Amino acid sequence: MSSSSPIRRDVGPFALMLTGLGSIIGSGWLFGAWNAAKLAGPGAIWAWVLGAAIIMAIALTYAELGAMFPESGGMVRYGHYSHGSLVGFIAAWANWIAIVSVIPVEAEASVQYMAGWKWAWAQDLYHHIPGSHGELSHAGLAIAAVLVIVYFLLNFWSVKLFAHSNTAITVFKLVVPAATGIALIASGFHSENFSVGIHGDAHVNDFAAILTAVATAGIVFSFNGFQSPVNLAGEARNPGKSIPFAIVGSILLATVIYVILQVAYIGAVPREMLAQAGWHGIDFSSPFAQLAVIVNLNWLAILLYADAFVSPSGTGMTYTATTARMIYGMERNGTLPKILGRIDPKWGVPRPAMWLNLVVSFLFLFFFRGWGTLAAVISVATIISYLTGPVSVMTLRRTAPELHRPFRLLGLPVLAGIAFIMSTELLYWAKWPLTGEIILLMVVALPVYLYYQAKGGWHDFGRQMKGAWWLVFYLPTLALVSWGGSSMFGGQGYLSYGVDLAVVAVIGLVFYVWGVKSGWRTPSVEAAELEAHEHPDALLVPPDEETAERITRH
């Protein structure tokens, strides 16, 4: 094992659920309702419900995996267990990119909301750019950088400090959105707004617009927080019960809150603003706070400006914790330097991994200087990160049926297939060229994997490739279909709208079946089985790659 001291299991089920809820209710609630309404009008309500249903199907597959292998950074390990090092590396890279970039985006959200304050210095923190997403000024970037350091320091001294501070913050984060929704509905609610379309005409649900809103408006971005309980499974007490409870509970509670907020937002926008250009023409820098001022709820505006620090900061702190565990998990896969897997013997946290994530957070912060720009990138990277979970959980049912599963999901073959197909649809809904750009980003890190393969003398490389061909072909296939798909999703129009959705579903089903059949009994799984026989009452945590190969002599 690469760690010098075991990570402590100090987090109970309720605190774990609040960790997931704290991740989900971050900057997404401050901007998501406004962004979704711009894309889908009143259909944004259905976008939140559909998004929650899709994420729940995906998350349940990870609940079985997280309870089965309760380890820190588990989201970056499961593909490695089921299909070998290459699939594990691609899945880990996608997960890490999707999560580590959230740390700076939450800091940016707090500063962007400050730009709605009445003072000139605050308004200068963020600049609108016509025809594009706005950007933070140099002063705004400096404040965002300080916030990132605060997130870092609160996680630097033990998981207990993080869990205790996160619980208090999350409770506050629940109260403020609930108060916002109720107050706006009670003050100047315009039911006729629900009949106004995206461009000011009569509203008719545009299914394509709803689907795009699910993928890119911040809905997937928001619900991505369900990963936090999985990545903190190594710190959980009784993971077989805690992880499913945390995942399902956080998604359900967040869905109720987001739907209420979306209804409140649609009903609170003044009719004269809608009359000008419809929902697409509504442009806020601090959406709910500005609406509160419009309806003379100044107390609520003050509360919202305060929460613009608390909500994103709670999520930023949570993701600072989970990304460190992800780097720890990637090192155990054998594709990162061993120093990144070291656990501080006194505080029980992976401090070298935290330092790496701090540096990467600063890079994202200074290259993507606005919430909208970075949120779009995160959304698509997040979708790619979901792909391996449903395939891995079904593969492990086939290759390792004897391993103990504290949480065994009923109807898994059907649910996992649906989860993979819907992940494929989400990737397509994100629209070309963004889909292609993020798929290309997945390729950038392959030289790191090849370096470690060469360093190991290309040991067992043929079998690693055999387990990965399905994913190697899947990504360019989706990019090609996205490019040639209907114009409704940014494509060239070679496939008509409706036909393209059916084609994408078939592609998802084919690659799901191929992926499940490509899995093999990896050294990590064999080592875990040997450990389970020797210590049947112990929690099942496979060793790092080097140890697994030594134990199994592969």
Coordinates of C-alpha atoms in Angstrom, one line a residue:
M1 CA 0.0 0.0 0.0
S2 CA 1.2 3.4 -0.8
S3 CA -0.3 5.2 2.1
S4 CA 1.6 5.5 5.3
S5 CA -1.5 5.6 7.4
P6 CA -5.1 4.5 6.8
I7 CA -7.7 7.1 6.1
R8 CA -10.0 7.5 9.1
R9 CA -13.7 6.4 9.0
D10 CA -15.2 9.2 10.9
V11 CA -18.2 10.3 8.8
G12 CA -21.7 9.0 9.7
P13 CA -24.6 8.5 7.2
F14 CA -26.3 11.9 7.9
A15 CA -23.1 13.8 7.6
L16 CA -22.3 11.9 4.4
M17 CA -25.7 12.8 2.9
L18 CA -25.1 16.4 3.8
T19 CA -21.8 16.1 2.0
G20 CA -23.7 15.1 -1.2
L21 CA -26.4 17.7 -0.7
G22 CA -23.7 20.3 0.0
S23 CA -22.1 19.5 -3.3
I24 CA -25.3 19.5 -5.3
I25 CA -26.6 22.8 -3.9
G26 CA -23.7 25.0 -4.8
S27 CA -23.5 27.7 -7.4
G28 CA -25.9 25.7 -9.5
W29 CA -28.9 27.0 -7.5
L30 CA -27.8 30.6 -7.8
F31 CA -27.6 30.5 -11.6
G32 CA -29.2 27.2 -12.8
A33 CA -32.9 28.3 -12.8
W34 CA -32.1 31.5 -14.8
N35 CA -29.8 29.6 -17.3
A36 CA -32.4 26.7 -17.8
A37 CA -35.2 29.2 -18.4
K38 CA -33.1 31.0 -21.0
L39 CA -32.8 27.7 -22.9
A40 CA -36.2 26.1 -22.3
G41 CA -38.6 28.7 -20.9
P42 CA -41.2 27.2 -18.5
G43 CA -40.0 23.8 -19.9
A44 CA -37.1 24.2 -17.6
I45 CA -39.2 22.6 -14.8
W46 CA -39.3 19.4 -16.8
A47 CA -35.6 19.7 -17.4
W48 CA -34.9 19.5 -13.7
V49 CA -37.2 16.6 -13.2
L50 CA -35.8 14.7 -16.2
G51 CA -32.2 15.5 -15.2
A52 CA -32.8 14.2 -11.6
A53 CA -34.3 11.0 -13.0
I54 CA -31.4 10.3 -15.2
I55 CA -28.8 11.1 -12.5
M56 CA -30.6 8.9 -10.1
A57 CA -30.4 5.9 -12.5
I58 CA -26.6 6.6 -12.9
A59 CA -26.0 7.3 -9.2
L60 CA -27.7 4.0 -8.1
T61 CA -25.1 2.0 -10.1
Y62 CA -22.4 3.9 -8.2
A63 CA -24.1 3.2 -4.9
E64 CA -23.6 -0.5 -5.3
L65 CA -20.0 0.0 -6.3
G66 CA -19.3 2.4 -3.5
A67 CA -20.8 0.1 -0.9
M68 CA -18.9 -2.8 -2.3
F69 CA -15.5 -1.1 -2.4
P70 CA -15.7 1.6 0.4
E71 CA -12.5 3.5 -0.4
S72 CA -11.4 7.0 -0.8
G73 CA -11.5 8.2 -4.4
G74 CA -13.6 5.2 -5.5
M75 CA -15.0 6.9 -8.5
V76 CA -11.6 6.7 -10.2
R77 CA -11.1 3.1 -9.3
Y78 CA -14.1 1.1 -10.5
G79 CA -13.3 1.1 -14.2
H80 CA -9.8 -0.2 -13.3
Y81 CA -11.3 -3.1 -11.4
S82 CA -13.7 -4.2 -14.1
H83 CA -11.7 -3.5 -17.4
G84 CA -8.0 -2.9 -16.5
S85 CA -5.7 0.0 -16.5
L86 CA -6.6 1.9 -19.7
V87 CA -10.3 2.1 -19.1
G88 CA -9.5 2.9 -15.5
F89 CA -7.2 5.7 -16.5
I90 CA -9.7 7.3 -19.0
A91 CA -12.5 7.1 -16.5
A92 CA -10.3 8.5 -13.7
W93 CA -9.1 11.4 -15.9
A94 CA -12.7 12.3 -16.9
N95 CA -13.8 12.2 -13.3
W96 CA -11.0 14.2 -12.0
I97 CA -11.3 16.9 -14.7
A98 CA -15.0 17.1 -14.0
I99 CA -14.5 17.5 -10.2
V100 CA -11.3 19.5 -9.8
S101 CA -12.6 22.2 -12.1
V102 CA -15.6 22.7 -9.8
I103 CA -13.4 24.2 -7.1
P104 CA -12.5 27.3 -9.0
V105 CA -16.0 27.6 -10.6
E106 CA -17.6 27.8 -7.1
A107 CA -15.1 30.6 -6.2
E108 CA -15.9 32.4 -9.4
A109 CA -19.7 32.1 -8.7
S110 CA -19.3 33.9 -5.3
V111 CA -17.3 36.7 -6.9
Q112 CA -19.7 37.0 -9.8
Y113 CA -22.6 37.4 -7.4
M114 CA -20.7 40.2 -5.7
A115 CA -20.9 42.1 -8.9
G116 CA -24.6 42.7 -8.2
W117 CA -23.8 44.8 -5.2
K118 CA -24.5 48.6 -5.4
W119 CA -20.9 49.7 -4.9
A120 CA -18.7 50.5 -7.9
W121 CA -15.7 48.5 -6.7
A122 CA -18.0 45.4 -6.5
Q123 CA -19.5 46.0 -9.9
D124 CA -16.0 46.2 -11.3
L125 CA -15.2 42.6 -10.2
Y126 CA -17.1 41.1 -13.2
H127 CA -17.4 42.4 -16.8
H128 CA -20.1 41.5 -19.3
I129 CA -18.8 40.7 -22.7
P130 CA -21.4 41.1 -25.5
G131 CA -22.2 37.9 -27.3
S132 CA -20.2 35.8 -24.9
H133 CA -19.9 34.8 -21.3
G134 CA -18.6 37.5 -18.9
E135 CA -15.2 37.4 -17.2
L136 CA -13.8 38.3 -13.8
S137 CA -11.5 41.3 -13.5
H138 CA -8.1 41.0 -12.0
A139 CA -9.5 42.0 -8.7
G140 CA -12.2 39.5 -9.0
L141 CA -9.7 36.7 -9.8
A142 CA -7.7 37.7 -6.8
I143 CA -10.7 37.3 -4.5
A144 CA -11.6 34.0 -6.1
A145 CA -8.0 32.8 -5.6
V146 CA -8.3 33.6 -1.9
L147 CA -11.5 31.6 -1.6
V148 CA -9.8 28.6 -3.2
I149 CA -7.1 28.8 -0.6
V150 CA -9.7 29.0 2.2
Y151 CA -11.3 25.8 0.8
F152 CA -7.9 24.2 0.8
L153 CA -7.0 25.1 4.4
L154 CA -10.4 23.9 5.8
N155 CA -9.6 20.5 4.4
F156 CA -5.9 20.5 5.3
W157 CA -6.5 19.6 8.9
S158 CA -8.5 16.3 9.0
V159 CA -11.7 15.0 7.6
K160 CA -13.5 15.6 10.9
L161 CA -13.0 19.4 10.6
F162 CA -14.3 19.3 7.1
A163 CA -17.3 17.2 8.0
H164 CA -18.3 19.3 10.9
S165 CA -17.9 22.6 9.1
N166 CA -19.7 21.2 6.0
T167 CA -22.7 20.1 8.1
A168 CA -23.3 23.6 9.5
I169 CA -22.9 25.2 6.0
T170 CA -25.2 22.7 4.3
V171 CA -28.0 23.3 6.8
F172 CA -27.7 27.0 6.1
K173 CA -27.7 26.3 2.3
L174 CA -31.0 24.4 2.7
V175 CA -32.7 27.2 4.6
V176 CA -31.8 30.0 2.1
P177 CA -33.0 28.3 -1.1
A178 CA -36.2 27.2 0.6
A179 CA -36.8 30.8 1.9
T180 CA -36.1 32.2 -1.5
G181 CA -38.6 30.0 -3.3
I182 CA -41.3 30.6 -0.7
A183 CA -40.8 34.3 -0.5
L184 CA -40.7 34.8 -4.3
I185 CA -43.9 32.7 -4.8
A186 CA -45.6 34.7 -2.1
S187 CA -44.6 38.1 -3.5
G188 CA -45.7 39.1 -6.9
F189 CA -46.1 35.7 -8.5
H190 CA -47.2 35.9 -12.1
S191 CA -48.9 32.6 -13.2
E192 CA -49.3 34.0 -16.7
N193 CA -45.5 33.8 -17.2
F194 CA -45.8 30.0 -17.6
S195 CA -47.5 30.7 -21.0
V196 CA -44.6 32.8 -22.4
G197 CA -42.2 31.1 -24.8
I198 CA -38.5 31.2 -25.0
H199 CA -38.5 34.2 -27.4
G200 CA -41.7 35.9 -26.1
D201 CA -44.2 34.0 -28.2
A202 CA -46.8 31.5 -26.8
H203 CA -45.1 28.7 -24.8
V204 CA -45.0 25.3 -26.3
N205 CA -42.7 22.7 -24.7
D206 CA -39.6 22.4 -27.0
F207 CA -38.3 18.9 -26.3
A208 CA -34.9 19.5 -27.9
A209 CA -34.5 22.7 -25.8
I210 CA -35.4 20.9 -22.6
L211 CA -32.8 18.2 -23.4
T212 CA -30.1 20.7 -24.1
A213 CA -31.0 22.5 -20.9
V214 CA -30.5 19.2 -19.0
A215 CA -27.0 18.8 -20.4
T216 CA -25.7 22.3 -20.5
A217 CA -27.7 24.7 -18.3
G218 CA -26.1 23.6 -15.1
I219 CA -28.5 20.8 -14.2
V220 CA -26.0 17.9 -14.8
F221 CA -23.4 20.2 -13.3
S222 CA -25.4 20.6 -10.2
F223 CA -26.4 17.0 -9.6
N224 CA -22.8 15.8 -10.2
G225 CA -22.5 16.4 -6.4
F226 CA -23.8 12.8 -5.8
Q227 CA -20.3 11.7 -6.4
S228 CA -19.0 13.2 -3.2
P229 CA -20.4 10.5 -0.8
V230 CA -18.9 7.8 -3.2
N231 CA -15.5 9.4 -3.2
L232 CA -15.6 9.8 0.6
A233 CA -16.7 6.2 1.1
G234 CA -13.3 5.5 2.7
E235 CA -14.2 7.8 5.6
A236 CA -17.8 6.4 6.0
R237 CA -19.0 4.3 8.9
N238 CA -21.1 1.3 7.8
P239 CA -20.8 2.1 4.0
G240 CA -23.3 -0.5 3.0
K241 CA -26.1 1.6 4.4
S242 CA -24.5 5.0 4.5
I243 CA -23.6 5.4 0.8
P244 CA -27.0 4.4 -0.7
F245 CA -28.7 6.6 2.0
A246 CA -26.5 9.5 1.2
I247 CA -26.8 9.3 -2.6
V248 CA -30.5 8.8 -2.8
G249 CA -31.3 11.2 0.0
S250 CA -29.2 14.0 -1.4
I251 CA -30.6 13.7 -4.9
L252 CA -34.2 13.6 -3.8
L253 CA -33.9 16.6 -1.4
A254 CA -32.0 18.6 -4.0
T255 CA -34.6 17.8 -6.7
V256 CA -37.4 19.2 -4.5
I257 CA -35.4 22.4 -3.8
Y258 CA -34.5 23.0 -7.5
V259 CA -38.0 22.5 -8.8
I260 CA -39.4 24.9 -6.2
L261 CA -36.7 27.4 -7.2
Q262 CA -37.4 27.0 -10.9
V263 CA -41.1 27.6 -10.4
A264 CA -40.4 30.6 -8.2
Y265 CA -38.0 32.1 -10.7
I266 CA -40.5 31.7 -13.6
G267 CA -43.3 33.3 -11.6
A268 CA -41.2 36.2 -10.2
V269 CA -39.8 37.7 -13.4
P270 CA -41.7 40.9 -14.2
R271 CA -44.0 40.7 -17.2
E272 CA -42.6 43.8 -18.8
M273 CA -39.2 42.2 -18.9
L274 CA -40.6 39.1 -20.6
A275 CA -42.5 41.3 -23.1
Q276 CA -39.3 42.6 -24.6
A277 CA -37.6 39.4 -25.7
G278 CA -39.0 36.4 -23.8
W279 CA -37.0 34.2 -21.5
H280 CA -33.9 34.1 -23.8
G281 CA -33.6 37.9 -23.4
I282 CA -33.5 37.9 -19.6
D283 CA -29.9 38.8 -18.5
F284 CA -29.1 38.8 -14.8
S285 CA -25.7 38.8 -13.1
S286 CA -27.2 37.9 -9.7
P287 CA -30.6 36.3 -10.8
F288 CA -32.4 35.6 -7.5
A289 CA -30.9 38.6 -5.6
Q290 CA -31.9 41.0 -8.4
L291 CA -35.5 39.5 -8.5
A292 CA -35.7 40.0 -4.7
V293 CA -34.8 43.7 -5.1
I294 CA -37.4 44.1 -7.9
V295 CA -40.2 42.7 -5.7
N296 CA -39.0 44.8 -2.7
L297 CA -37.7 41.9 -0.7
N298 CA -34.5 43.7 0.4
W299 CA -34.0 41.4 3.4
L300 CA -34.0 38.4 1.0
A301 CA -31.5 40.1 -1.4
I302 CA -29.1 40.7 1.5
L303 CA -29.5 37.0 2.6
L304 CA -28.9 35.9 -1.0
Y305 CA -25.7 38.0 -1.4
A306 CA -24.4 36.4 1.8
D307 CA -25.4 32.9 0.6
A308 CA -23.6 33.5 -2.6
F309 CA -20.5 33.0 -0.5
V310 CA -21.8 30.2 1.7
S311 CA -23.4 27.9 -1.0
P312 CA -20.5 27.9 -3.5
S313 CA -18.0 27.8 -0.6
G314 CA -19.6 24.7 0.9
T315 CA -19.5 23.0 -2.5
G316 CA -15.9 24.2 -3.0
M317 CA -14.8 22.7 0.3
T318 CA -16.5 19.4 -0.4
Y319 CA -14.9 19.1 -3.8
T320 CA -11.5 20.0 -2.4
A321 CA -11.9 17.0 -0.1
T322 CA -13.2 14.6 -2.8
T323 CA -10.6 15.6 -5.5
A324 CA -7.7 14.8 -3.1
R325 CA -9.2 11.3 -2.6
M326 CA -9.5 10.9 -6.3
I327 CA -5.8 11.6 -6.8
Y328 CA -5.1 9.2 -4.0
G329 CA -7.2 6.6 -5.9
M330 CA -5.5 7.3 -9.3
E331 CA -2.1 6.7 -7.6
R332 CA -3.3 3.4 -6.4
N333 CA -4.2 2.6 -10.1
G334 CA -0.5 2.8 -10.8
T335 CA -0.7 5.8 -13.1
L336 CA 0.6 8.7 -10.9
P337 CA 3.7 9.2 -8.7
K338 CA 3.6 7.4 -5.4
I339 CA 4.0 10.6 -3.4
L340 CA 0.5 11.6 -4.3
G341 CA -0.9 8.6 -2.5
R342 CA 0.7 9.5 0.9
I343 CA -1.6 10.0 3.8
D344 CA -0.6 12.4 6.6
P345 CA -0.1 10.1 9.6
K346 CA -1.5 12.7 12.1
W347 CA -4.4 14.2 10.2
G348 CA -5.4 11.3 8.0
V349 CA -5.8 13.3 4.8
P350 CA -3.8 12.9 1.4
R351 CA -1.9 16.2 1.6
P352 CA 0.3 15.9 -1.4
A353 CA -2.8 15.3 -3.6
M354 CA -4.4 18.4 -2.1
W355 CA -1.4 20.5 -3.1
L356 CA -1.6 19.2 -6.7
N357 CA -5.3 20.0 -6.9
L358 CA -4.6 23.5 -5.5
V359 CA -2.2 24.2 -8.4
V360 CA -4.6 22.8 -11.0
S361 CA -7.5 24.8 -9.5
F362 CA -5.5 28.0 -10.0
L363 CA -4.8 27.0 -13.7
F364 CA -8.6 26.6 -14.3
L365 CA -9.3 29.8 -12.5
F366 CA -7.0 31.9 -14.6
F367 CA -7.8 30.2 -18.0
F368 CA -11.6 30.1 -17.6
R369 CA -12.5 33.4 -15.9
G370 CA -16.3 33.2 -15.8
W371 CA -18.9 30.9 -14.3
G372 CA -20.7 30.2 -17.6
T373 CA -17.6 29.3 -19.6
L374 CA -16.3 26.9 -17.0
A375 CA -19.7 25.4 -16.1
A376 CA -20.2 24.3 -19.8
V377 CA -16.9 22.5 -19.9
I378 CA -17.6 20.8 -16.5
S379 CA -21.0 19.7 -17.6
V380 CA -19.8 17.7 -20.6
A381 CA -16.7 16.3 -18.8
T382 CA -19.1 15.2 -16.1
I383 CA -21.2 13.3 -18.6
I384 CA -18.2 11.4 -19.9
S385 CA -17.2 10.6 -16.3
Y386 CA -20.5 8.8 -15.8
L387 CA -20.1 6.3 -18.6
T388 CA -18.0 3.6 -17.0
G389 CA -20.1 3.2 -13.8
P390 CA -23.0 1.3 -15.3
V391 CA -20.7 -0.9 -17.4
S392 CA -18.3 -1.6 -14.5
V393 CA -21.1 -2.6 -12.0
M394 CA -22.6 -5.1 -14.5
T395 CA -19.2 -6.4 -15.5
L396 CA -18.3 -7.1 -11.8
R397 CA -21.5 -9.0 -11.4
R398 CA -20.2 -11.3 -14.1
T399 CA -16.5 -11.5 -13.3
A400 CA -16.7 -11.4 -9.5
P401 CA -20.1 -12.7 -8.4
E402 CA -18.8 -14.2 -5.2
L403 CA -17.6 -10.8 -3.7
H404 CA -19.8 -9.5 -0.9
R405 CA -22.2 -6.6 -1.9
P406 CA -23.5 -4.8 1.2
F407 CA -26.0 -3.0 -1.2
R408 CA -27.3 -5.1 -4.1
L409 CA -29.3 -3.2 -6.6
L410 CA -32.5 -4.9 -7.8
G411 CA -33.0 -4.9 -11.6
L412 CA -29.5 -3.9 -12.2
P413 CA -29.1 -5.3 -15.8
V414 CA -32.0 -3.1 -17.0
L415 CA -31.2 -0.1 -14.8
A416 CA -27.5 -0.1 -15.7
G417 CA -28.4 -0.3 -19.4
I418 CA -30.8 2.6 -19.1
A419 CA -28.2 4.6 -17.2
F420 CA -25.5 4.1 -19.9
I421 CA -27.9 4.9 -22.7
M422 CA -29.1 8.1 -21.0
S423 CA -25.5 9.1 -20.4
T424 CA -24.9 8.7 -24.1
E425 CA -27.9 10.8 -24.8
L426 CA -26.7 13.5 -22.4
L427 CA -23.4 13.7 -24.2
Y428 CA -25.2 14.1 -27.5
W429 CA -27.6 16.7 -26.1
A430 CA -24.7 18.9 -25.1
K431 CA -24.4 19.9 -28.8
W432 CA -21.6 20.0 -31.2
P433 CA -18.9 21.4 -31.1
L434 CA -18.7 21.3 -27.3
T435 CA -19.2 17.5 -27.4
G436 CA -16.2 17.0 -29.7
E437 CA -14.0 19.5 -27.8
I438 CA -14.4 17.7 -24.5
I439 CA -14.0 14.2 -26.0
L440 CA -10.7 15.6 -27.4
L441 CA -9.7 16.7 -23.9
M442 CA -10.0 13.1 -22.8
V443 CA -7.2 12.1 -25.2
V444 CA -4.8 14.8 -24.0
A445 CA -3.8 12.7 -20.9
L446 CA -3.0 9.5 -22.7
P447 CA 0.8 10.1 -22.9
V448 CA 0.8 9.9 -19.1
Y449 CA -0.8 6.5 -19.3
L450 CA 1.6 5.4 -22.0
Y451 CA 4.6 6.6 -20.0
Y452 CA 3.7 4.4 -17.1
Q453 CA 3.0 1.4 -19.4
A454 CA 6.5 1.9 -21.0
K455 CA 8.0 2.2 -17.5
G456 CA 6.5 -1.1 -16.6
G457 CA 7.8 -2.8 -19.8
W458 CA 4.3 -2.8 -21.4
H459 CA 3.3 -5.5 -19.0
D460 CA 0.0 -7.2 -20.0
F461 CA -0.7 -4.3 -22.4
G462 CA -2.6 -6.5 -24.8
R463 CA -5.1 -7.5 -22.2
Q464 CA -5.5 -3.9 -21.1
M465 CA -6.3 -2.9 -24.7
K466 CA -8.7 -5.8 -25.1
G467 CA -10.7 -4.5 -22.2
A468 CA -10.6 -1.0 -23.5
W469 CA -11.5 -1.2 -27.2
W470 CA -15.2 -0.6 -26.6
L471 CA -14.4 2.8 -25.0
V472 CA -11.7 3.6 -27.5
F473 CA -14.2 3.3 -30.3
Y474 CA -17.1 4.8 -28.3
L475 CA -15.8 8.3 -27.9
P476 CA -15.0 9.0 -31.6
T477 CA -18.3 7.4 -32.6
L478 CA -20.2 9.8 -30.4
A479 CA -18.2 12.7 -31.7
L480 CA -19.0 11.7 -35.3
V481 CA -22.7 11.3 -34.6
S482 CA -22.7 14.7 -32.8
W483 CA -21.1 16.3 -35.8
G484 CA -23.5 14.8 -38.3
G485 CA -26.6 14.9 -36.2
S486 CA -29.6 17.2 -36.4
S487 CA -29.2 20.9 -36.4
M488 CA -31.3 21.0 -33.2
F489 CA -28.1 19.7 -31.4
G490 CA -25.6 21.7 -33.4
G491 CA -24.9 19.0 -36.1
Q492 CA -24.7 19.2 -39.8
G493 CA -28.2 17.8 -40.3
Y494 CA -27.4 14.5 -41.9
L495 CA -29.7 12.9 -39.3
S496 CA -33.2 14.4 -38.8
Y497 CA -34.4 15.4 -35.4
G498 CA -36.0 12.4 -33.7
V499 CA -34.0 9.9 -35.8
D500 CA -30.8 11.2 -34.3
L501 CA -32.1 10.5 -30.8
A502 CA -33.0 6.9 -31.8
V503 CA -29.6 6.4 -33.4
V504 CA -27.8 7.6 -30.3
A505 CA -29.9 5.3 -28.1
V506 CA -29.0 2.3 -30.3
I507 CA -25.3 3.3 -30.2
G508 CA -25.6 3.4 -26.4
L509 CA -27.1 0.0 -26.2
V510 CA -24.5 -1.6 -28.5
F511 CA -21.6 -0.1 -26.6
Y512 CA -23.1 -1.0 -23.3
V513 CA -23.3 -4.7 -24.3
W514 CA -19.8 -4.6 -25.8
G515 CA -18.4 -2.9 -22.7
V516 CA -19.9 -5.4 -20.3
K517 CA -18.6 -8.3 -22.4
S518 CA -15.1 -6.7 -22.6
G519 CA -14.5 -6.8 -18.8
W520 CA -12.1 -9.3 -17.3
R521 CA -11.1 -10.6 -13.9
T522 CA -8.3 -8.1 -13.1
P523 CA -5.5 -8.6 -10.6
S524 CA -7.2 -6.1 -8.3
V525 CA -10.4 -8.2 -8.2
E526 CA -8.5 -11.4 -7.6
A527 CA -6.5 -9.8 -4.8
A528 CA -9.7 -8.5 -3.2
E529 CA -11.2 -12.0 -3.3
L530 CA -8.1 -13.5 -1.6
E531 CA -8.3 -10.8 1.0
A532 CA -12.0 -11.5 1.6
H533 CA -11.3 -15.2 2.2
E534 CA -8.6 -14.3 4.7
H535 CA -10.5 -11.6 6.5
P536 CA -14.2 -12.2 5.8
D537 CA -15.5 -9.5 8.3
A538 CA -13.2 -6.7 7.0
L539 CA -14.4 -4.0 4.5
L540 CA -13.4 -4.8 1.0
V541 CA -10.7 -2.4 -0.3
P542 CA -8.5 -3.8 -3.1
P543 CA -4.8 -3.0 -2.8
D544 CA -2.9 -0.7 -5.2
E545 CA -2.0 -2.0 -8.6
E546 CA 1.6 -3.0 -7.7
T547 CA 0.5 -4.9 -4.7
A548 CA -2.3 -6.6 -6.5
E549 CA 0.0 -7.9 -9.2
R550 CA 2.5 -9.1 -6.6
I551 CA -0.2 -11.0 -4.7
T552 CA -1.8 -12.6 -7.8
R553 CA 1.6 -13.0 -9.6
H554 CA 0.2 -11.5 -12.8

